mmCIF file of C-alpha atoms and ligand atoms in Angstrom:
data_model
loop_
_atom_site.group_PDB
_atom_site.id
_atom_site.type_symbol
_atom_site.label_atom_id
_atom_site.label_comp_id
_atom_site.label_asym_id
_atom_site.label_seq_id
_atom_site.Cartn_x
_atom_site.Cartn_y
_atom_site.Cartn_z
ATOM 1 C CA MET A 738 215.217 84.883 99.097
ATOM 2 C CA ARG A 739 212.547 84.819 101.748
ATOM 3 C CA ILE A 740 211.946 88.046 103.720
ATOM 4 C CA GLY A 741 212.258 86.968 107.348
ATOM 5 C CA GLY A 742 209.247 87.518 109.518
ATOM 6 C CA LEU A 743 207.129 89.592 107.116
ATOM 7 C CA VAL A 744 203.601 89.674 108.414
ATOM 8 C CA LYS A 745 201.205 87.981 105.958
ATOM 9 C CA SER A 746 198.000 87.514 107.943
ATOM 10 C CA PHE A 747 196.260 90.545 106.353
ATOM 11 C CA GLU A 748 194.286 90.393 103.116
ATOM 12 C CA PRO A 749 194.953 93.027 100.400
ATOM 13 C CA TYR A 750 192.423 95.863 100.281
ATOM 14 C CA ARG A 751 189.471 94.874 98.105
ATOM 15 C CA VAL A 752 188.739 98.357 96.652
ATOM 16 C CA VAL A 753 188.128 98.435 92.869
ATOM 17 C CA GLU A 754 190.544 101.066 91.543
ATOM 18 C CA GLU A 755 189.907 100.650 87.834
ATOM 19 C CA ASP A 756 188.077 103.383 85.978
ATOM 20 C CA TYR A 757 184.335 102.716 85.754
ATOM 21 C CA PRO A 758 181.916 105.403 84.637
ATOM 22 C CA ILE A 759 179.726 105.177 87.701
ATOM 23 C CA ARG A 760 181.243 104.766 91.192
ATOM 24 C CA LEU A 761 178.664 103.945 93.900
ATOM 25 C CA ASP A 762 180.901 101.861 96.112
ATOM 26 C CA LYS A 763 182.633 104.107 98.676
ATOM 27 C CA ASN A 764 179.789 106.121 100.159
ATOM 28 C CA GLU A 765 181.346 109.362 98.860
ATOM 29 C CA ASN A 766 179.466 112.526 98.254
ATOM 30 C CA PRO A 767 178.670 112.598 94.478
ATOM 31 C CA TYR A 768 179.012 116.372 94.424
ATOM 32 C CA ASP A 769 182.444 117.968 94.455
ATOM 33 C CA LEU A 770 182.820 121.408 96.106
ATOM 34 C CA PRO A 771 181.746 124.160 93.747
ATOM 35 C CA GLY A 772 184.523 126.217 92.160
ATOM 36 C CA TRP A 773 183.849 129.318 94.311
ATOM 37 C CA VAL A 774 184.340 127.326 97.557
ATOM 38 C CA LYS A 775 187.559 125.857 96.172
ATOM 39 C CA GLU A 776 188.674 129.436 95.355
ATOM 40 C CA GLU A 777 188.169 130.369 98.974
ATOM 41 C CA ILE A 778 190.304 127.433 99.959
ATOM 42 C CA PHE A 779 192.948 128.494 97.478
ATOM 43 C CA GLU A 780 192.987 131.992 99.046
ATOM 44 C CA GLU A 781 193.638 130.433 102.405
ATOM 45 C CA LEU A 782 196.381 128.289 101.023
ATOM 46 C CA ARG A 783 198.167 131.290 99.600
ATOM 47 C CA GLU A 784 198.697 132.715 103.112
ATOM 48 C CA LEU A 785 200.160 129.506 104.453
ATOM 49 C CA SER A 786 203.938 128.698 105.063
ATOM 50 C CA PHE A 787 204.366 125.346 103.309
ATOM 51 C CA ASN A 788 207.880 124.980 104.738
ATOM 52 C CA ARG A 789 206.613 124.822 108.354
ATOM 53 C CA TYR A 790 205.111 121.822 110.092
ATOM 54 C CA PRO A 791 201.454 122.102 110.958
ATOM 55 C CA HIS A 792 200.343 122.841 114.454
ATOM 56 C CA ILE A 793 201.254 119.784 116.592
ATOM 57 C CA THR A 794 197.745 119.335 118.094
ATOM 58 C CA SER A 795 195.855 120.829 115.092
ATOM 59 C CA MET A 796 194.542 123.722 117.273
ATOM 60 C CA PRO A 797 193.503 126.044 114.442
ATOM 61 C CA VAL A 798 191.094 123.533 113.014
ATOM 62 C CA ARG A 799 189.948 122.265 116.419
ATOM 63 C CA GLU A 800 188.950 125.830 117.270
ATOM 64 C CA ALA A 801 186.924 126.038 114.041
ATOM 65 C CA ILE A 802 185.081 122.738 114.753
ATOM 66 C CA ALA A 803 184.549 123.717 118.459
ATOM 67 C CA GLY A 804 183.080 126.995 117.270
ATOM 68 C CA PHE A 805 180.699 125.211 114.973
ATOM 69 C CA TYR A 806 179.339 123.041 117.841
ATOM 70 C CA GLY A 807 179.698 125.644 120.587
ATOM 71 C CA VAL A 808 182.097 123.457 122.663
ATOM 72 C CA SER A 809 185.687 123.906 123.840
ATOM 73 C CA PRO A 810 188.513 122.924 121.506
ATOM 74 C CA GLU A 811 189.628 120.671 124.412
ATOM 75 C CA ASN A 812 186.615 118.486 123.534
ATOM 76 C CA VAL A 813 187.674 118.097 119.857
ATOM 77 C CA ALA A 814 190.341 115.832 118.429
ATOM 78 C CA VAL A 815 191.144 115.901 114.587
ATOM 79 C CA GLY A 816 192.742 113.173 112.505
ATOM 80 C CA ASN A 817 193.821 112.355 108.946
ATOM 81 C CA GLY A 818 190.299 111.035 108.288
ATOM 82 C CA GLY A 819 188.146 109.334 110.884
ATOM 83 C CA ASP A 820 190.146 106.195 110.095
ATOM 84 C CA GLU A 821 193.287 107.598 111.717
ATOM 85 C CA LEU A 822 191.407 108.367 114.892
ATOM 86 C CA LEU A 823 189.893 104.845 114.889
ATOM 87 C CA SER A 824 193.421 103.410 114.625
ATOM 88 C CA TYR A 825 194.205 105.056 118.006
ATOM 89 C CA LEU A 826 190.763 104.537 119.621
ATOM 90 C CA VAL A 827 191.142 100.648 119.477
ATOM 91 C CA TRP A 828 194.134 101.075 121.730
ATOM 92 C CA LEU A 829 193.570 104.085 123.980
ATOM 93 C CA PHE A 830 191.757 102.302 126.745
ATOM 94 C CA GLU A 831 192.887 99.382 128.867
ATOM 95 C CA GLY A 832 190.938 96.144 128.669
ATOM 96 C CA ASP A 833 191.104 92.634 127.281
ATOM 97 C CA TYR A 834 189.407 93.134 123.919
ATOM 98 C CA ILE A 835 187.309 95.449 121.814
ATOM 99 C CA VAL A 836 183.601 94.911 121.092
ATOM 100 C CA THR A 837 182.035 95.352 117.662
ATOM 101 C CA THR A 838 178.473 94.737 116.399
ATOM 102 C CA PRO A 839 178.625 93.072 112.979
ATOM 103 C CA PRO A 840 177.592 93.502 110.193
ATOM 104 C CA THR A 841 179.377 96.857 110.659
ATOM 105 C CA PHE A 842 182.350 98.908 109.478
ATOM 106 C CA GLY A 843 185.415 96.706 109.104
ATOM 107 C CA MET A 844 188.075 99.094 110.226
ATOM 108 C CA TYR A 845 187.390 98.657 113.995
ATOM 109 C CA GLY A 846 188.422 94.980 113.822
ATOM 110 C CA PHE A 847 191.191 95.734 111.346
ATOM 111 C CA TYR A 848 192.928 98.251 113.573
ATOM 112 C CA ALA A 849 192.493 96.074 116.628
ATOM 113 C CA LYS A 850 194.085 93.162 114.791
ATOM 114 C CA LEU A 851 196.949 95.435 113.749
ATOM 115 C CA ARG A 852 197.622 96.111 117.403
ATOM 116 C CA GLY A 853 197.187 92.449 118.443
ATOM 117 C CA ILE A 854 193.915 93.215 120.294
ATOM 118 C CA PRO A 855 191.140 90.544 120.098
ATOM 119 C CA THR A 856 187.680 91.518 118.898
ATOM 120 C CA VAL A 857 184.520 90.190 120.572
ATOM 121 C CA GLU A 858 181.563 90.401 118.228
ATOM 122 C CA VAL A 859 177.958 90.936 119.376
ATOM 123 C CA PRO A 860 175.889 90.534 116.205
ATOM 124 C CA LEU A 861 173.167 92.995 115.386
ATOM 125 C CA ARG A 862 169.582 91.683 115.834
ATOM 126 C CA GLU A 863 167.468 90.640 112.918
ATOM 127 C CA ASP A 864 166.398 94.246 112.332
ATOM 128 C CA PHE A 865 170.030 95.422 112.451
ATOM 129 C CA THR A 866 169.617 97.208 115.815
ATOM 130 C CA ILE A 867 172.160 96.607 118.596
ATOM 131 C CA ASP A 868 171.127 94.395 121.489
ATOM 132 C CA GLY A 869 172.065 96.870 124.253
ATOM 133 C CA ASP A 870 171.940 94.316 127.119
ATOM 134 C CA ALA A 871 174.148 91.800 125.264
ATOM 135 C CA VAL A 872 176.642 94.483 124.269
ATOM 136 C CA ALA A 873 176.688 95.917 127.870
ATOM 137 C CA GLU A 874 177.451 92.483 129.195
ATOM 138 C CA LYS A 875 180.493 92.027 126.909
ATOM 139 C CA ALA A 876 181.447 95.693 127.545
ATOM 140 C CA ARG A 877 182.354 95.072 131.171
ATOM 141 C CA ASP A 878 185.765 93.624 130.494
ATOM 142 C CA ALA A 879 186.266 95.408 127.192
ATOM 143 C CA ALA A 880 188.647 98.249 126.480
ATOM 144 C CA VAL A 881 186.199 99.966 124.141
ATOM 145 C CA VAL A 882 182.960 99.291 122.274
ATOM 146 C CA PHE A 883 182.350 100.473 118.689
ATOM 147 C CA ILE A 884 178.807 101.336 117.584
ATOM 148 C CA ALA A 885 178.114 102.825 114.200
ATOM 149 C CA SER A 886 174.965 104.942 113.878
ATOM 150 C CA PRO A 887 173.921 105.130 111.110
ATOM 151 C CA ASN A 888 175.550 101.772 110.673
ATOM 152 C CA ASN A 889 177.600 100.906 107.618
ATOM 153 C CA PRO A 890 176.595 98.771 105.656
ATOM 154 C CA THR A 891 173.017 98.436 106.955
ATOM 155 C CA GLY A 892 172.160 102.135 106.914
ATOM 156 C CA ASN A 893 170.081 102.272 110.107
ATOM 157 C CA LEU A 894 170.376 104.547 113.212
ATOM 158 C CA GLN A 895 170.801 102.722 116.541
ATOM 159 C CA PRO A 896 168.175 103.377 119.194
ATOM 160 C CA GLU A 897 169.396 105.828 121.923
ATOM 161 C CA GLU A 898 168.084 103.654 124.747
ATOM 162 C CA GLU A 899 170.225 100.688 123.576
ATOM 163 C CA ILE A 900 173.338 102.959 123.331
ATOM 164 C CA THR A 901 172.838 104.358 126.816
ATOM 165 C CA LYS A 902 172.679 100.814 128.191
ATOM 166 C CA VAL A 903 176.196 100.377 127.021
ATOM 167 C CA LEU A 904 177.300 103.798 128.120
ATOM 168 C CA ASP A 905 176.031 103.079 131.636
ATOM 169 C CA THR A 906 178.694 100.349 132.062
ATOM 170 C CA GLY A 907 181.347 103.074 132.159
ATOM 171 C CA THR A 908 183.373 101.393 129.418
ATOM 172 C CA ALA A 909 184.522 103.644 126.620
ATOM 173 C CA VAL A 910 182.060 103.749 123.735
ATOM 174 C CA VAL A 911 182.985 105.012 120.274
ATOM 175 C CA LEU A 912 179.764 106.101 118.622
ATOM 176 C CA ASP A 913 180.693 106.329 114.932
ATOM 177 C CA GLU A 914 178.430 108.987 113.409
ATOM 178 C CA ALA A 915 180.236 109.240 110.000
ATOM 179 C CA TYR A 916 176.780 109.507 108.306
ATOM 180 C CA ALA A 917 174.868 111.510 110.919
ATOM 181 C CA GLU A 918 174.170 114.486 108.672
ATOM 182 C CA PHE A 919 171.960 112.207 106.481
ATOM 183 C CA ALA A 920 170.123 110.939 109.466
ATOM 184 C CA GLY A 921 169.308 114.377 110.938
ATOM 185 C CA ARG A 922 170.143 112.923 114.390
ATOM 186 C CA SER A 923 173.306 113.007 116.444
ATOM 187 C CA LEU A 924 173.909 112.058 120.029
ATOM 188 C CA TRP A 925 177.022 114.164 120.393
ATOM 189 C CA ARG A 926 175.419 116.207 123.245
ATOM 190 C CA LEU A 927 175.619 113.111 125.418
ATOM 191 C CA ILE A 928 179.353 113.732 125.863
ATOM 192 C CA GLU A 929 178.374 116.165 128.565
ATOM 193 C CA GLU A 930 176.698 113.386 130.471
ATOM 194 C CA TYR A 931 179.054 110.513 129.606
ATOM 195 C CA PRO A 932 182.777 111.161 129.814
ATOM 196 C CA ASN A 933 183.237 107.643 128.416
ATOM 197 C CA LEU A 934 181.511 108.593 125.095
ATOM 198 C CA ILE A 935 183.544 109.424 122.004
ATOM 199 C CA VAL A 936 181.486 110.611 119.029
ATOM 200 C CA LEU A 937 183.361 110.140 115.764
ATOM 201 C CA ARG A 938 182.487 112.317 112.724
ATOM 202 C CA THR A 939 184.024 112.958 109.338
ATOM 203 C CA PHE A 940 184.300 115.546 106.614
ATOM 204 C CA SER A 941 184.416 112.775 103.988
ATOM 205 C CA LYS A 942 180.650 112.340 103.530
ATOM 206 C CA ALA A 943 178.260 115.250 103.935
ATOM 207 C CA PHE A 944 181.089 117.797 103.508
ATOM 208 C CA SER A 945 182.514 116.381 100.252
ATOM 209 C CA LEU A 946 186.072 116.165 101.526
ATOM 210 C CA ALA A 947 186.922 112.445 101.186
ATOM 211 C CA GLY A 948 190.019 113.211 99.217
ATOM 212 C CA VAL A 949 191.290 115.813 101.700
ATOM 213 C CA ARG A 950 191.229 113.366 104.636
ATOM 214 C CA ALA A 951 189.744 114.957 107.747
ATOM 215 C CA GLY A 952 187.814 113.442 110.607
ATOM 216 C CA TYR A 953 187.277 114.357 114.197
ATOM 217 C CA PHE A 954 185.775 113.218 117.470
ATOM 218 C CA LEU A 955 183.966 115.006 120.240
ATOM 219 C CA ALA A 956 184.702 113.696 123.684
ATOM 220 C CA SER A 957 185.657 114.570 127.255
ATOM 221 C CA GLU A 958 188.780 116.680 127.702
ATOM 222 C CA GLU A 959 190.497 113.767 129.396
ATOM 223 C CA VAL A 960 190.114 111.470 126.328
ATOM 224 C CA VAL A 961 191.251 114.264 123.962
ATOM 225 C CA ASP A 962 194.240 115.000 126.108
ATOM 226 C CA VAL A 963 195.345 111.325 126.113
ATOM 227 C CA LEU A 964 194.825 111.029 122.333
ATOM 228 C CA TYR A 965 197.224 113.965 121.768
ATOM 229 C CA ARG A 966 199.893 112.264 123.882
ATOM 230 C CA VAL A 967 200.037 109.309 121.531
ATOM 231 C CA LYS A 968 198.867 110.540 118.145
ATOM 232 C CA SER A 969 201.298 110.875 115.306
ATOM 233 C CA PRO A 970 202.169 114.632 115.737
ATOM 234 C CA PHE A 971 201.800 116.155 112.246
ATOM 235 C CA SER A 972 199.264 113.928 110.497
ATOM 236 C CA VAL A 973 196.790 116.753 109.844
ATOM 237 C CA GLY A 974 198.440 119.105 107.307
ATOM 238 C CA VAL A 975 197.968 122.800 106.799
ATOM 239 C CA MET A 976 196.012 122.240 103.521
ATOM 240 C CA THR A 977 193.575 119.937 105.204
ATOM 241 C CA MET A 978 193.010 122.424 108.019
ATOM 242 C CA ALA A 979 192.405 125.258 105.554
ATOM 243 C CA ALA A 980 189.860 123.208 103.592
ATOM 244 C CA VAL A 981 187.976 122.240 106.752
ATOM 245 C CA LYS A 982 187.896 125.830 107.973
ATOM 246 C CA VAL A 983 186.362 126.964 104.664
ATOM 247 C CA VAL A 984 183.721 124.225 104.331
ATOM 248 C CA LEU A 985 182.513 124.918 107.915
ATOM 249 C CA ARG A 986 181.633 128.443 106.743
ATOM 250 C CA HIS A 987 179.314 126.970 104.141
ATOM 251 C CA TYR A 988 177.127 124.554 106.093
ATOM 252 C CA ASP A 989 174.040 125.846 104.277
ATOM 253 C CA LEU A 990 175.485 124.389 101.067
ATOM 254 C CA VAL A 991 176.161 121.112 102.807
ATOM 255 C CA GLU A 992 172.606 120.956 104.071
ATOM 256 C CA ARG A 993 171.217 121.592 100.651
ATOM 257 C CA ARG A 994 173.248 118.800 99.177
ATOM 258 C CA VAL A 995 172.348 116.398 101.979
ATOM 259 C CA ALA A 996 168.688 117.159 101.280
ATOM 260 C CA LYS A 997 169.177 116.295 97.611
ATOM 261 C CA ILE A 998 170.910 113.047 98.382
ATOM 262 C CA ILE A 999 168.138 112.057 100.846
ATOM 263 C CA GLU A 1000 165.507 112.824 98.167
ATOM 264 C CA GLU A 1001 167.293 110.604 95.668
ATOM 265 C CA ARG A 1002 167.783 107.893 98.282
ATOM 266 C CA GLU A 1003 164.127 107.714 98.942
ATOM 267 C CA ARG A 1004 163.289 107.721 95.244
ATOM 268 C CA ILE A 1005 165.537 104.681 94.610
ATOM 269 C CA ARG A 1006 164.276 102.953 97.679
ATOM 270 C CA LYS A 1007 160.678 103.389 96.507
ATOM 271 C CA ALA A 1008 161.501 101.859 93.149
ATOM 272 C CA PHE A 1009 162.900 98.719 94.810
ATOM 273 C CA ARG A 1010 161.019 98.687 98.067
ATOM 274 C CA GLU A 1011 160.780 94.883 98.268
ATOM 275 C CA PHE A 1012 164.523 94.470 98.097
ATOM 276 C CA THR A 1013 165.725 97.566 99.957
ATOM 277 C CA TYR A 1014 166.175 98.327 103.636
ATOM 278 C CA PRO A 1015 165.320 101.734 105.095
ATOM 279 C CA SER A 1016 168.331 104.007 105.322
ATOM 280 C CA ASP A 1017 169.390 106.934 107.402
ATOM 281 C CA ALA A 1018 172.673 107.346 105.523
ATOM 282 C CA ASN A 1019 173.917 108.224 101.924
ATOM 283 C CA PHE A 1020 173.613 104.565 100.717
ATOM 284 C CA LEU A 1021 171.132 101.751 100.527
ATOM 285 C CA LEU A 1022 171.472 98.077 101.499
ATOM 286 C CA MET A 1023 169.719 95.961 98.848
ATOM 287 C CA ARG A 1024 168.888 92.261 98.896
ATOM 288 C CA LEU A 1025 169.972 91.846 95.296
ATOM 289 C CA ASP A 1026 172.916 89.749 94.129
ATOM 290 C CA ALA A 1027 173.584 92.213 91.324
ATOM 291 C CA TYR A 1028 177.239 93.086 91.847
ATOM 292 C CA GLU A 1029 178.615 91.453 88.677
ATOM 293 C CA PHE A 1030 175.572 92.460 86.613
ATOM 294 C CA LEU A 1031 176.056 96.079 87.486
ATOM 295 C CA LEU A 1032 179.838 95.996 87.020
ATOM 296 C CA GLU A 1033 179.320 94.692 83.500
ATOM 297 C CA ARG A 1034 177.278 97.809 82.894
ATOM 298 C CA GLY A 1035 179.987 100.125 84.260
ATOM 299 C CA ILE A 1036 178.392 100.644 87.701
ATOM 300 C CA VAL A 1037 180.521 99.771 90.768
ATOM 301 C CA VAL A 1038 178.697 99.061 93.982
ATOM 302 C CA ARG A 1039 179.872 97.267 97.112
ATOM 303 C CA LYS A 1040 179.481 93.490 97.272
ATOM 304 C CA LEU A 1041 178.739 92.196 100.737
ATOM 305 C CA PHE A 1042 179.725 88.864 102.417
ATOM 306 C CA GLY A 1043 178.903 86.649 105.350
ATOM 307 C CA ARG A 1044 175.487 87.344 106.889
ATOM 308 C CA LEU A 1045 174.875 89.798 103.997
ATOM 309 C CA ASP A 1046 175.836 87.393 101.237
ATOM 310 C CA GLY A 1047 173.738 88.113 98.164
ATOM 311 C CA HIS A 1048 173.370 91.840 99.203
ATOM 312 C CA ILE A 1049 174.856 95.000 97.715
ATOM 313 C CA ARG A 1050 175.513 98.380 99.233
ATOM 314 C CA VAL A 1051 174.751 101.206 96.839
ATOM 315 C CA THR A 1052 175.997 104.765 97.387
ATOM 316 C CA ILE A 1053 173.512 107.446 96.304
ATOM 317 C CA GLY A 1054 175.027 109.232 93.290
ATOM 318 C CA ARG A 1055 174.159 112.149 91.091
ATOM 319 C CA LYS A 1056 170.694 112.092 89.470
ATOM 320 C CA TRP A 1057 171.949 110.702 86.137
ATOM 321 C CA GLU A 1058 173.971 108.045 87.871
ATOM 322 C CA ASN A 1059 170.979 107.017 89.938
ATOM 323 C CA ARG A 1060 168.849 106.896 86.772
ATOM 324 C CA LYS A 1061 171.336 104.488 85.165
ATOM 325 C CA LEU A 1062 171.407 102.439 88.378
ATOM 326 C CA VAL A 1063 167.641 102.161 88.465
ATOM 327 C CA GLU A 1064 167.547 101.199 84.790
ATOM 328 C CA ALA A 1065 170.180 98.533 85.304
ATOM 329 C CA LEU A 1066 168.526 97.087 88.395
ATOM 330 C CA ARG A 1067 165.172 96.930 86.621
ATOM 331 C CA GLU A 1068 166.883 95.022 83.803
ATOM 332 C CA TYR A 1069 168.482 92.735 86.388
ATOM 333 C CA LEU A 1070 165.144 91.918 87.929
ATOM 334 C CA GLU A 1071 163.704 91.137 84.505
ATOM 335 C CA VAL A 1072 166.593 88.849 83.620
ATOM 336 C CA GLU A 1073 166.398 87.154 87.002
ATOM 337 C CA GLY A 1074 162.656 86.720 86.680
ATOM 338 C CA CYS A 1075 161.770 88.614 89.841
ATOM 339 C CA GLY A 1076 160.481 91.766 88.137
HETATM 340 N N1 LIG B 1585 183.170 105.237 109.954
HETATM 341 C C1 LIG B 1585 182.356 104.712 109.043
HETATM 342 C C2 LIG B 1585 181.158 103.946 109.481
HETATM 343 C C3 LIG B 1585 182.642 104.834 107.715
HETATM 344 O O1 LIG B 1585 181.859 104.251 106.831
HETATM 345 C C4 LIG B 1585 183.841 105.584 107.290
HETATM 346 C C5 LIG B 1585 184.190 105.761 105.872
HETATM 347 N N2 LIG B 1585 183.951 104.760 104.946
HETATM 348 C C6 LIG B 1585 184.613 106.093 108.320
HETATM 349 C C7 LIG B 1585 184.260 105.944 109.617
HETATM 350 C C8 LIG B 1585 185.906 106.819 108.049
HETATM 351 O O2 LIG B 1585 185.875 107.814 107.115
HETATM 352 P P1 LIG B 1585 187.098 108.756 106.870
HETATM 353 O O3 LIG B 1585 188.379 108.051 107.277
HETATM 354 O O4 LIG B 1585 187.018 109.036 105.430
HETATM 355 O O5 LIG B 1585 186.898 109.917 107.710
#
């Protein structure tokens, strides 16, 4: 029997779940937390009451993040991953549509579609920077504009002067800085100047907590206040909050790992300079149609489509994984006759 009215206009997720020896497809941190940091988390967990719901507006962890930045907890909102916050941000502001700048992170359009909100796309320029004037023009009737910097999947930071052109329209701008730690630049301080700026960050990348699910944004008190009126109340659990509190105490470790990842990124880029774009993130965009070739050798990367047909996005892994990747790509170039 047919299920009446079941929504079928969404594609299944395309994530490869099978076990492959080398996973370079999800922009994760290749280094798990060391045992002694996990022990500190376990110590925190021991003190918690698992039978009680977590704090309704996640105040304990907002205070920890606020302390890290030297801002008020009223300027911080925390979600079950950055994705959860994005699912609200598409819908938090009134307007006819959202604006995105493809090729970029797919979840902005996905969550908008989920809410029945149209997406207006202003493509990135040839060099993958945003066209601030063109975005600003579309921003005027928009509910919110999404700009990723560094951008996923292209890897580049967006110029500050192009971003401020959009901010000057007064429309809400979500600046998605999920990869900011790898770029060494963040524009979060602009929240003091622009109450319409929301800077999204995550613990999934530099902080090695993708499995824990924790993301946050920094924004004006007004935006944070409205978010907490509509957000699912208990989506950030006590275990997540404990893990975040602990990793924030070890930012020196995070920095050392970020430096290692950047070093590896530049090494791989140098080896394939002709085919690789510069990156400010923990991944590289490569003009190589090598997805299947790598998969056959046990290496999963991200295959790209549309304007980036024939490109792959490769997450920087551990040294041995990167070595295998470089070997496989060299072989690919030889087979393809471009080496
Ligand atoms: N923004 C961008 C640009 C991303 O690439 C990701 C993760 N792939 C996220 C946000 C969300 O990350 P998370 O939900 O793990 O915090």
